[in-house]
Short mmCIF file of C-alpha atoms in Angstrom, two decimals:
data_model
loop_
_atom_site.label_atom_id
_atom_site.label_comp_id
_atom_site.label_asym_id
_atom_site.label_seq_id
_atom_site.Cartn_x
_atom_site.Cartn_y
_atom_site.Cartn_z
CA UNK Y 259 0.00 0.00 0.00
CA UNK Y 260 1.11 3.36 -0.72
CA UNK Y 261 2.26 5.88 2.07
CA UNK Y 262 0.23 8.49 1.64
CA UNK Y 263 -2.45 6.72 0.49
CA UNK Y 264 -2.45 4.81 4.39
CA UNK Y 265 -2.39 8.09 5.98
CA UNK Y 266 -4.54 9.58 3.84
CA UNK Y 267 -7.16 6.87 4.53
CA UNK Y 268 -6.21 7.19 8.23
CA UNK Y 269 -6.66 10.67 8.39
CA UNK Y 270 -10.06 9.87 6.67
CA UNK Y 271 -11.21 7.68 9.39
CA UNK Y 272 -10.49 10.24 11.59
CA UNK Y 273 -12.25 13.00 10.07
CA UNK Y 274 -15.29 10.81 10.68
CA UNK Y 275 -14.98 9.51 13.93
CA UNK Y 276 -15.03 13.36 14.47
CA UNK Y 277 -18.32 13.38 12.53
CA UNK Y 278 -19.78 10.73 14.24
CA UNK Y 279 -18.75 12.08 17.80
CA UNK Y 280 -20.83 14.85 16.66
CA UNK Y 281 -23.83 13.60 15.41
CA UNK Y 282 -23.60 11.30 18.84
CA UNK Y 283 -23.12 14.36 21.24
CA UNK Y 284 -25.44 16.43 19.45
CA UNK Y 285 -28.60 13.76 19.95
CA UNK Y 286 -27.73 13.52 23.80
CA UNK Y 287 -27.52 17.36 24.12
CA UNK Y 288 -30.39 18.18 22.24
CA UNK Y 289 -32.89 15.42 23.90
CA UNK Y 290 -31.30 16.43 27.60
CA UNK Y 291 -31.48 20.04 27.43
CA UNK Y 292 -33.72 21.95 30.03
CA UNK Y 293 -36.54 23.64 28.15
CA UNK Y 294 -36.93 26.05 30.98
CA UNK Y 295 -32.96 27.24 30.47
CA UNK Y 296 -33.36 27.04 26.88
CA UNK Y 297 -36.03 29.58 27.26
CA UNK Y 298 -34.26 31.48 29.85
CA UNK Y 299 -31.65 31.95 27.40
CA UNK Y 300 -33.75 32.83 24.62
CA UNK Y 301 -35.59 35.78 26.68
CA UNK Y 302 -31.89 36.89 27.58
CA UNK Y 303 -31.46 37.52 23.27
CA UNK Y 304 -29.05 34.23 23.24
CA UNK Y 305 -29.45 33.56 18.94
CA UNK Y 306 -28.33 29.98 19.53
CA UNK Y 307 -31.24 29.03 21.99
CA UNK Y 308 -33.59 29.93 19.78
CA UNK Y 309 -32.23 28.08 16.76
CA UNK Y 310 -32.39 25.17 19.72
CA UNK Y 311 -35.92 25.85 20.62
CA UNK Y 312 -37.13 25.97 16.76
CA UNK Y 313 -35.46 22.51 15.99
CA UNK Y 314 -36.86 20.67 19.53
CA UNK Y 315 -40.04 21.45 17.75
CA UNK Y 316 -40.06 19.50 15.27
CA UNK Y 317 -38.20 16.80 16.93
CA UNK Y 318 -39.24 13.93 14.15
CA UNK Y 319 -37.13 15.75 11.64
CA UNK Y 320 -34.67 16.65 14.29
CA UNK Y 321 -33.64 12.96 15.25
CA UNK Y 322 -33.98 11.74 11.35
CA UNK Y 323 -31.51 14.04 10.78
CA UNK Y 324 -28.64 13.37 13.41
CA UNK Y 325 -29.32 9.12 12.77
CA UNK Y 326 -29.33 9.52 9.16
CA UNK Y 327 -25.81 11.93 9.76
CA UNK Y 328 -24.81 9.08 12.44
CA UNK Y 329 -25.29 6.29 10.46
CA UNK Y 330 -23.74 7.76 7.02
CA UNK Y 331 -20.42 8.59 8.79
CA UNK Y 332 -20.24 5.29 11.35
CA UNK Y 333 -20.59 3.00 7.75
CA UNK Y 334 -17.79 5.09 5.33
CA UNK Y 335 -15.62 4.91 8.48
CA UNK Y 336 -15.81 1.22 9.26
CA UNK Y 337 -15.96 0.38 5.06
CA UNK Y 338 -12.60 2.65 5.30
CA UNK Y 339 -11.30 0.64 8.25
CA UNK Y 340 -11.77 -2.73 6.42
CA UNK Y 341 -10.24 -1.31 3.32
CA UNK Y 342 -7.23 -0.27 5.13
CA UNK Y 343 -7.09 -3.48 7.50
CA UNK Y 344 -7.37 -6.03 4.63
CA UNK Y 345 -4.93 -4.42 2.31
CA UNK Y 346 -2.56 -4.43 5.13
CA UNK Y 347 -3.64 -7.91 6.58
CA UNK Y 348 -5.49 -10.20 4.18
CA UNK Y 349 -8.69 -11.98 5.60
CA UNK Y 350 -7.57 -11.29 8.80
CA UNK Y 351 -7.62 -7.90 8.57
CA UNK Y 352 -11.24 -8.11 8.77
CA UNK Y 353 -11.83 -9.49 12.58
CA UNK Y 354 -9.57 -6.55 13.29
CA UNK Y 355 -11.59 -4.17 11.55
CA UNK Y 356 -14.56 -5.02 13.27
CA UNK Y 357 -12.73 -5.21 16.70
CA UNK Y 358 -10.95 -2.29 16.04
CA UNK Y 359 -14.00 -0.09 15.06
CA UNK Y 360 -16.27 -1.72 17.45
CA UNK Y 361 -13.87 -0.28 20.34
CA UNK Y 362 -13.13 3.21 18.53
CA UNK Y 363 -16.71 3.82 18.08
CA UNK Y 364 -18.10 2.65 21.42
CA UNK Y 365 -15.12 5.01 23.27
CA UNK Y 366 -14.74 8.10 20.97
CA UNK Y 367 -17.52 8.26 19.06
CA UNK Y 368 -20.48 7.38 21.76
CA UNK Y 369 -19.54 6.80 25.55
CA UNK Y 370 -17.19 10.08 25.86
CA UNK Y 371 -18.91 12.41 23.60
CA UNK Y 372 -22.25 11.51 25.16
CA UNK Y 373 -21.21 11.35 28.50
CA UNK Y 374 -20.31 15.22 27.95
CA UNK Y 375 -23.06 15.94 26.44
CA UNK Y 376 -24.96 14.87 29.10
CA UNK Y 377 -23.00 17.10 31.75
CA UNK Y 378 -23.20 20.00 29.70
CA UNK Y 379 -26.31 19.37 27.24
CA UNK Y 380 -27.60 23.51 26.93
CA UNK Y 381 -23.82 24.75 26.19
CA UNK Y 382 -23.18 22.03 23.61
CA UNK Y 383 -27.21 21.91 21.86
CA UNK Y 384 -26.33 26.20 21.17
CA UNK Y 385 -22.85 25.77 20.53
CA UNK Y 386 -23.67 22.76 17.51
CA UNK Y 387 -26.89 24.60 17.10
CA UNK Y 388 -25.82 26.59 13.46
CA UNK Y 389 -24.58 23.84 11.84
CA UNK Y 390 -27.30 21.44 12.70
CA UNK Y 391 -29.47 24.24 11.51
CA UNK Y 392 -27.41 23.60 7.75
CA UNK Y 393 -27.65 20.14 7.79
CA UNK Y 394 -31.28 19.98 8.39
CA UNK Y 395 -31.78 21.86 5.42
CA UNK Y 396 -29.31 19.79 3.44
CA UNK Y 397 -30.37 17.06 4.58
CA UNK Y 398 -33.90 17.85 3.91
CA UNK Y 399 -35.16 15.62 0.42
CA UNK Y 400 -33.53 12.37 2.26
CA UNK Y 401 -34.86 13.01 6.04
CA UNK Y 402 -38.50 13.54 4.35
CA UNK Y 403 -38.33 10.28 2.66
CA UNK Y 404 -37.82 8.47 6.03
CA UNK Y 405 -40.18 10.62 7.72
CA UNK Y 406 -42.88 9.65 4.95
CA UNK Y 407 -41.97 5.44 5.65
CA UNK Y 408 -41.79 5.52 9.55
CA UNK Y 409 -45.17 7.31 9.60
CA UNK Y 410 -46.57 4.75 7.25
CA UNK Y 411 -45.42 1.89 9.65
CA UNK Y 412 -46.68 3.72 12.59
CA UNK Y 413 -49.20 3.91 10.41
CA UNK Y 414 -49.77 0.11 10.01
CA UNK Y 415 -48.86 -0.50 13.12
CA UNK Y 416 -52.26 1.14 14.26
CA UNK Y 417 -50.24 3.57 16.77
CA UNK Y 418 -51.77 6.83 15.37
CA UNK Y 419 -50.58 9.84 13.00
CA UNK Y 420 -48.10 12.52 14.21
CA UNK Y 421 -49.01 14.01 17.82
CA UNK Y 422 -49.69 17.70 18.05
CA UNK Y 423 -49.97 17.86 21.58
CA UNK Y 424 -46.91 20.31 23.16
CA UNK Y 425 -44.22 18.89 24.79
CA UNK Y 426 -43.65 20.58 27.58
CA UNK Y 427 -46.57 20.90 30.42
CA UNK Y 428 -47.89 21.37 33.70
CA UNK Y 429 -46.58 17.56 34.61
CA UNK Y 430 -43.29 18.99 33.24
CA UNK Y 431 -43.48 21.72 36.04
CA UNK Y 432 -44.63 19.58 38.53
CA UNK Y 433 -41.95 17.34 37.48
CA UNK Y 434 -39.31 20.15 37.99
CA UNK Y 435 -40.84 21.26 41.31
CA UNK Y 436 -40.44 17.74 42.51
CA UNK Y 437 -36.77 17.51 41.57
CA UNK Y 438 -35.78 20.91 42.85
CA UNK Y 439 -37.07 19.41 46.35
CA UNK Y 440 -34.95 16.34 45.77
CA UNK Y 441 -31.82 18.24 44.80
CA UNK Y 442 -32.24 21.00 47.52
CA UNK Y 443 -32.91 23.95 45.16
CA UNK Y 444 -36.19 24.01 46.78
CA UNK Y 445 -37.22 24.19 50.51
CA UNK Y 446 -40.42 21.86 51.55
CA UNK Y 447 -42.44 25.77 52.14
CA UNK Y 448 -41.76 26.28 48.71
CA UNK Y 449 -42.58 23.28 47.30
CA UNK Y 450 -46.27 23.47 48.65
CA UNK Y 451 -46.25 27.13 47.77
CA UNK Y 452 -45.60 26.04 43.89
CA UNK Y 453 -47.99 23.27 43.85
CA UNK Y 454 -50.64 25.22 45.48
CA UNK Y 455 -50.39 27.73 42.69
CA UNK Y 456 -50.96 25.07 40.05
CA UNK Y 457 -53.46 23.56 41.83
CA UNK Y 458 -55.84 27.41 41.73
CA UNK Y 459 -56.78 26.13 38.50
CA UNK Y 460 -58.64 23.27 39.53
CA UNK Y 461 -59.58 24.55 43.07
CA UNK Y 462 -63.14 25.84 43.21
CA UNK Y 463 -64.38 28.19 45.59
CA UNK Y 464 -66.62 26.23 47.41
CA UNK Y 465 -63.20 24.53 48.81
CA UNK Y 466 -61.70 27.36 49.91
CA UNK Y 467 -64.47 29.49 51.14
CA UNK Y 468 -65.37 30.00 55.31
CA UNK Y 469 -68.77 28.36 55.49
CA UNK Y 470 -71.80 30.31 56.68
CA UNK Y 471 -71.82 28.67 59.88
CA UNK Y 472 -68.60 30.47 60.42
CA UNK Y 473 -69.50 34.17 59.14
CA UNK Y 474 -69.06 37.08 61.72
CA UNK Y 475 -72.11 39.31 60.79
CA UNK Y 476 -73.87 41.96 61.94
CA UNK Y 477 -77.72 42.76 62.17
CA UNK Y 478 -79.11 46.04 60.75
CA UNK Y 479 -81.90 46.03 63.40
CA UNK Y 480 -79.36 46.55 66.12
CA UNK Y 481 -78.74 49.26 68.10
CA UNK Y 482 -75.85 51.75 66.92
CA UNK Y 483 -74.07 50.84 70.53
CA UNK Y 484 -74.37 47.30 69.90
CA UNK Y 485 -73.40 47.51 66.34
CA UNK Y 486 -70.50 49.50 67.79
CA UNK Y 487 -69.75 47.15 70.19
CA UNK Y 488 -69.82 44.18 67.39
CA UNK Y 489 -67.33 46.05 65.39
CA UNK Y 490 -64.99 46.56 67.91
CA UNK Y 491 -64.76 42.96 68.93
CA UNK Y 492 -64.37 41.62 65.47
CA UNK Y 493 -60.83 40.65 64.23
CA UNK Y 494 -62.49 41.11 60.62
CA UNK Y 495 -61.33 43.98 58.06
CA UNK Y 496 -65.32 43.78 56.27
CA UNK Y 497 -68.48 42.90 57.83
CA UNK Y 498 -71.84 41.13 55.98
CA UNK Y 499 -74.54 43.09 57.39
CA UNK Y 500 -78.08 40.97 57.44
CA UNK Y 501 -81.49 42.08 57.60
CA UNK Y 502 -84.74 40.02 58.69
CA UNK Y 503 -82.40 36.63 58.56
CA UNK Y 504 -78.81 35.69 58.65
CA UNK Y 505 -79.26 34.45 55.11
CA UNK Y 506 -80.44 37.59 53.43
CA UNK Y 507 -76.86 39.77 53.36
CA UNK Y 508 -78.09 43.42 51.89
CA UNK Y 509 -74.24 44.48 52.08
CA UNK Y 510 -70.85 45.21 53.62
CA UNK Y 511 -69.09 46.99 55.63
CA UNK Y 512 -65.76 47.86 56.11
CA UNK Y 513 -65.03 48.74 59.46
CA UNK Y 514 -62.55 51.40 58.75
CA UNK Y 515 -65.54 53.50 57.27
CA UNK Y 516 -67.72 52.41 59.78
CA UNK Y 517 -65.40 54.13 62.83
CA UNK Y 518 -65.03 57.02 60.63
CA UNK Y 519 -68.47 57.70 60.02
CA UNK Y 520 -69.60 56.49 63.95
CA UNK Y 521 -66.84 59.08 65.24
CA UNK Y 522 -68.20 62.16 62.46
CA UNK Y 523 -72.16 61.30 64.01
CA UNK Y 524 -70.67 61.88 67.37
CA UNK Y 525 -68.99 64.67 67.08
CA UNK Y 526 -71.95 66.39 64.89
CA UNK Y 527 -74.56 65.59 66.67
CA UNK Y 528 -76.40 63.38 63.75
CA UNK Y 529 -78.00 59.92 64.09
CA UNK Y 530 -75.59 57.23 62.65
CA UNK Y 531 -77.20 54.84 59.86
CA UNK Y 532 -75.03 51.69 58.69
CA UNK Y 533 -76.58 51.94 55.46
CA UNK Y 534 -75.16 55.07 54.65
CA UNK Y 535 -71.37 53.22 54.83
CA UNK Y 536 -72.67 49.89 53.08
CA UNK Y 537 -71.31 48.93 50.00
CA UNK Y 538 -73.40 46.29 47.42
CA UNK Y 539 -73.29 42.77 48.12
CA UNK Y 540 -70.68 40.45 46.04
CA UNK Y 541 -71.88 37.02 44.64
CA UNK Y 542 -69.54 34.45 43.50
CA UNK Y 543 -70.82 31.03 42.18
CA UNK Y 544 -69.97 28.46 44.55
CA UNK Y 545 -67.98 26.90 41.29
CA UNK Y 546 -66.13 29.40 40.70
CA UNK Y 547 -62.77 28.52 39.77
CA UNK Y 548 -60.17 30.28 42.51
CA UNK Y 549 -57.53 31.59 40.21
CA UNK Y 550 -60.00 33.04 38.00
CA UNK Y 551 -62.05 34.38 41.15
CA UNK Y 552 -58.02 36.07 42.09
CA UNK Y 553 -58.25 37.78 38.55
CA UNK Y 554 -61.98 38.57 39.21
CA UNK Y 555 -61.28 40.12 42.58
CA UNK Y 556 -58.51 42.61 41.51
CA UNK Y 557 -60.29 43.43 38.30
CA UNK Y 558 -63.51 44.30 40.44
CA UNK Y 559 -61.50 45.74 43.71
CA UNK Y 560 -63.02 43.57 45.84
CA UNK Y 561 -61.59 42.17 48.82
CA UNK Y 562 -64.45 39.80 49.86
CA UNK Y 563 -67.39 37.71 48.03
CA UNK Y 564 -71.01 35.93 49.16
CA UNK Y 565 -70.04 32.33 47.84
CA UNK Y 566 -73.62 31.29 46.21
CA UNK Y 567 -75.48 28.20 45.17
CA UNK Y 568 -77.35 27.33 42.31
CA UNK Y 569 -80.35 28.28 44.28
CA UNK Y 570 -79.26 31.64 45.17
CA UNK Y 571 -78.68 30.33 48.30
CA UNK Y 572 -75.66 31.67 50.88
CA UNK Y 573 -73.03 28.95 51.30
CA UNK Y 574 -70.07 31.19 53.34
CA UNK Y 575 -67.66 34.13 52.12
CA UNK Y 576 -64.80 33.73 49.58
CA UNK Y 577 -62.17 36.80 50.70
CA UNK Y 578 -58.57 37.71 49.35
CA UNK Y 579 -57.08 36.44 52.24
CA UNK Y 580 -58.71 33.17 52.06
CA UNK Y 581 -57.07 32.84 48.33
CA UNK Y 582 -53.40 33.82 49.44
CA UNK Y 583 -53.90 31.05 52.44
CA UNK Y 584 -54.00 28.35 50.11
CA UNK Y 585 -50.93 29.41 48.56
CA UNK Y 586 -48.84 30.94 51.54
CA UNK Y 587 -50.27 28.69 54.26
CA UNK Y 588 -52.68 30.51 57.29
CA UNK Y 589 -51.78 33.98 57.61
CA UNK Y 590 -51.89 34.97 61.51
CA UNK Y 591 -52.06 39.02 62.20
CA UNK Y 592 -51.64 41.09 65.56
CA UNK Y 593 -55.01 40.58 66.17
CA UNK Y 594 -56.09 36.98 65.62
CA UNK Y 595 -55.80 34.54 68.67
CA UNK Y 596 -53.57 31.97 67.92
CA UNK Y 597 -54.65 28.52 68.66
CA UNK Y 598 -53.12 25.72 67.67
CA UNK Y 599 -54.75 23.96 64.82
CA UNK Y 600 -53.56 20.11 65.46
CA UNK Y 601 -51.90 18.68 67.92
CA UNK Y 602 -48.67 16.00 67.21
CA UNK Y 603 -48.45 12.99 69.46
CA UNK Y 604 -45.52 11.16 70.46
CA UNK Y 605 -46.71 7.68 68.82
CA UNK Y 606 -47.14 9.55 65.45
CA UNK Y 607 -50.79 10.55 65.56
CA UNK Y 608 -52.34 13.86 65.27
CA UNK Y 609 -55.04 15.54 66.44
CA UNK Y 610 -57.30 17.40 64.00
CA UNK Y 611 -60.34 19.44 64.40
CA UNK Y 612 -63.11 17.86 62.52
CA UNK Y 613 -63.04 20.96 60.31
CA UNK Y 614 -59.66 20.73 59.10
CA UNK Y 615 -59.42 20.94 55.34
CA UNK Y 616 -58.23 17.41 53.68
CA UNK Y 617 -56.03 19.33 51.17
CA UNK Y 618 -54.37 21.00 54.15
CA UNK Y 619 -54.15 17.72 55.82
CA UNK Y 620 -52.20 16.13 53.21
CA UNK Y 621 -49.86 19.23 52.49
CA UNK Y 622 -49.17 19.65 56.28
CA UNK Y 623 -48.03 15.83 57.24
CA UNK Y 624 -47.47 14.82 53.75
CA UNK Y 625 -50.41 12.40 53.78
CA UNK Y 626 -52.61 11.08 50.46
CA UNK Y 627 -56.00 11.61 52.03
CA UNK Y 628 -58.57 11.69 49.20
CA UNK Y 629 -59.25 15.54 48.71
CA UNK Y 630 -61.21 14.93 44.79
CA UNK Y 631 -64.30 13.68 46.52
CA UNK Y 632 -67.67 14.89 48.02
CA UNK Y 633 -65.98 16.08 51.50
CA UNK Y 634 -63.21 18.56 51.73
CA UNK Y 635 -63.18 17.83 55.30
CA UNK Y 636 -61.48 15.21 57.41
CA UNK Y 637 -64.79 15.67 59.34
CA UNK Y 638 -66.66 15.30 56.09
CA UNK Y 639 -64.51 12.69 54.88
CA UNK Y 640 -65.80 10.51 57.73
CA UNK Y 641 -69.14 10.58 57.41
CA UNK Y 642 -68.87 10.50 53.70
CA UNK Y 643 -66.83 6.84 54.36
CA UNK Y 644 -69.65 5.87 56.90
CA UNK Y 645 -72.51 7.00 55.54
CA UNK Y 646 -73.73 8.16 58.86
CA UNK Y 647 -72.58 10.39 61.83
CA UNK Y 648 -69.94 8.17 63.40
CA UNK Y 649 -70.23 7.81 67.60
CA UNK Y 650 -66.92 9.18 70.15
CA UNK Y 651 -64.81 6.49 69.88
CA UNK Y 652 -65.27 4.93 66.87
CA UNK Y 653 -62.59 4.05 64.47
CA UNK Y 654 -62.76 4.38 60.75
CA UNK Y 655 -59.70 3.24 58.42
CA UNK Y 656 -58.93 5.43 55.36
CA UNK Y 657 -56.80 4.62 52.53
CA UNK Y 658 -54.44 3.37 55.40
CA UNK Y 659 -55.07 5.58 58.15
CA UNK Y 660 -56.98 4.70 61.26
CA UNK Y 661 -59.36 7.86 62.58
CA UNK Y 662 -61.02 8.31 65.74
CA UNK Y 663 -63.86 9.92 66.62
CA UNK Y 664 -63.03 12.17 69.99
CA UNK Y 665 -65.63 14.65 70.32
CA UNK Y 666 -68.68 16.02 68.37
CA UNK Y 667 -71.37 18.84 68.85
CA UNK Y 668 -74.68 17.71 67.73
CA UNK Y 669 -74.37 16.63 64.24
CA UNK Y 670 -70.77 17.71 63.72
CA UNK Y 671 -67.31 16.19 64.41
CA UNK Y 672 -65.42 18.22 66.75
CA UNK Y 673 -62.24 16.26 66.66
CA UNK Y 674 -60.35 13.51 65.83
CA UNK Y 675 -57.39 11.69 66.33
CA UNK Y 676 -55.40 10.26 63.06
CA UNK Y 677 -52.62 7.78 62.69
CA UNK Y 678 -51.00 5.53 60.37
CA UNK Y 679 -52.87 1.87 60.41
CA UNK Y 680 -49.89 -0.66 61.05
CA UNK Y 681 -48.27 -1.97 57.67
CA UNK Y 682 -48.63 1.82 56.06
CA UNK Y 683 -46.07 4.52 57.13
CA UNK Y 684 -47.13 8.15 56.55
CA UNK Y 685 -44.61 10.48 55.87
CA UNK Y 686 -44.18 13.12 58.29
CA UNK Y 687 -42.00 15.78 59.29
#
């Protein structure tokens, strides 16, 4: 064999090792890059992100591309190799072609490059990002052909056409959440912080709302003393005010404009009237969606809203605060006596008031209660599971938890004790 001609070929092989290291590298970067940084970049003005983000789009075309690439340069360099092995070696020359390409490729032209890829996929998907962008067009006639034959199989294969559904969503964010609590990038707080945001959009109002039985109103037939009086003992910033019954709410009041105008009637002389301060009534649909009732209160500068039935009927009071609770967890001010909600025992129970809210339940001790049913109470999730009022004392056992009944009033559960059922570990802080 010639000289030159050996290094020539040698230099060949080479040249597409090279190539094949970077159709290899390129796949892994491309598939592992973080969409999220990839669009951080490209809101920062970073060109090659973009080219990125436009080719993960079409990601059938993407991945014909880099295999048909792969595959053209891994053949002409092992058809080289033989060529070069059996001049050099007769038959023999091809075992050690094969064993000599099979190691070359698996080190240089798939473990290593990959393996870097994979530790720095965003840097090296923009960094090969313009030339892909050439070869896809170069590329083009040949990657349509396959793209034309593997749909037919899938085709055939009765697996569907081409999905049009995007590839990045809110399981993708939940997904990132998750991992930024695993890696420490996230605290536990903020974890339930970020999930409770997602989860406004399927939250209604009716979940979130303070039931009727709960309301702090006041009565219009009362004396402006006792009004007075009512005010002053309320830790609430607005007031329903009722008239006739505690169900017919004929507006609010906020109590800021209430002292104002109480202290002006004093000093002039005048009679106060509570109407004069009221403001309209707010209704919100008990089915209200909550982040679109969030929206909904700052577009109508509203603070507080009469949570509704179909019937027209008053089912408790929706406020602003209510909404940022579910995402920041109970906000306590100055003036709020602070009891403690639940109660953790040294055997690894706790003890709930019957009117805890499931969802809280489960964020709190990091339980799986079932909060997409009827009840949104562990009180209500009870009697739901009974179908009855359970007695003091009684045990019920809940998708692995035992509860017991320790106190009621009349026909509601005052409180109960929870606890993992032996054989079931709940997680807990």
């Amino acid at each position: 064999m010639d000289v030159s001609s050996f290094y020539t070929q040698l230099i060949g092989i080479g040249a597409l090792m090279v190539g094949s290291a970077f159709f290899s590298s390129s796949e892994t970067a491309l598939m592992a890059s973080s969409k999220p940084k990839l669009h951080t970049y490209e809101k920062q003005g970073k060109k090659a992100a973009k080219r990125v983000a436009h080719m993960l789009e079409d990601p059938e075309t993407l991945l014909a591309t880099l295999l048909l690439g792969n595959n053209l340069v891994n053949i002409a360099a092992s058809a080289l190799a033989t060529k070069v092995m059996l001049d050099m070696f007769g038959a023999a020359g091809l075992a050690y072609a094969t064993l000599g390409m099979t190691f070359l490729v698996l080190i240089f032209a798939e473990v290593l490059p990959k393996t870097l890829a994979a530790r720095y996929p965003e840097a090296m998907a923009m960094f090969y990002s313009l030339p892909l962008v050439i070869l896809i067009k170069v590329l083009n006639p040949f990657t349509k052909l396959i793209s034309i034959i593997t749909r037919a199989m899938i085709f055939a294969m009765g697996l569907g056409g081409r999905s049009h559904e995007p590839n990045f969503g809110e399981d993708d964010v939940r997904g990132a959440i998750g991992l930024g609590l695993h890696h420490g990038v996230l605290e536990k707080s903020e974890r339930r912080m970020l999930d409770s945001i997602l989860e406004l959009d399927i939250l209604t109002v009716e979940e979130v709302m303070t039931h009727r039985s709960q309301i702090n109103s006041l009565d219009i037939s009362l004396p402006n003393e006792k009004l007075f009086d009512m005010v002053s003992l309320s830790t609430h910033s607005r007031l329903p005010v009722w008239e006739d019954n505690p169900d017919n709410i004929i507006g609010i009041i906020h109590v800021k404009d209430f002292y104002r105008a109480y202290k002006e009637c004093q000093q002039s002389k005048q009679k106060f009237d509570i109407r004069n301060i009221m403001q309209a009534p707010y209704f919100v649909p008990e089915q209200a969606i909550v982040s679109d009732q969030l929206l909904e209160f700052r577009r109508q500068r509203k603070h507080m809203g009469l949570v509704i039935d179909e019937y027209g009927d008053i089912m408790g009071v929706i406020t602003l605060e209510d909404i940022l609770e579910e995402i920041v967890g109970e906000i306590e001010d100055e003036h709020d006596e602070i009891r403690p909600t639940f109660i953790r025992q040294k055997d690894g129970s706790v003890i709930l008031p019957g009117s805890f809210p499931l969802r809280d339940a489960n964020r709190e001790f990091d339980w799986h209660l079932p909060d997409d049913e009827e009840s949104v109470t562990v009180g209500g999730l009870l009697i739901e599971n009974a179908e009855r009022i359970p007695e003091v004392g009684e045990k019920l056992y809940i998708e692995g938890y035992v509860f017991e009944v320790m106190a009621k009033r009349r026909k509601a559960i005052t409180r109960v004790k929870v606890s993992p059922r032996k054989g079931h570990v709940a997680d807990d802080e």
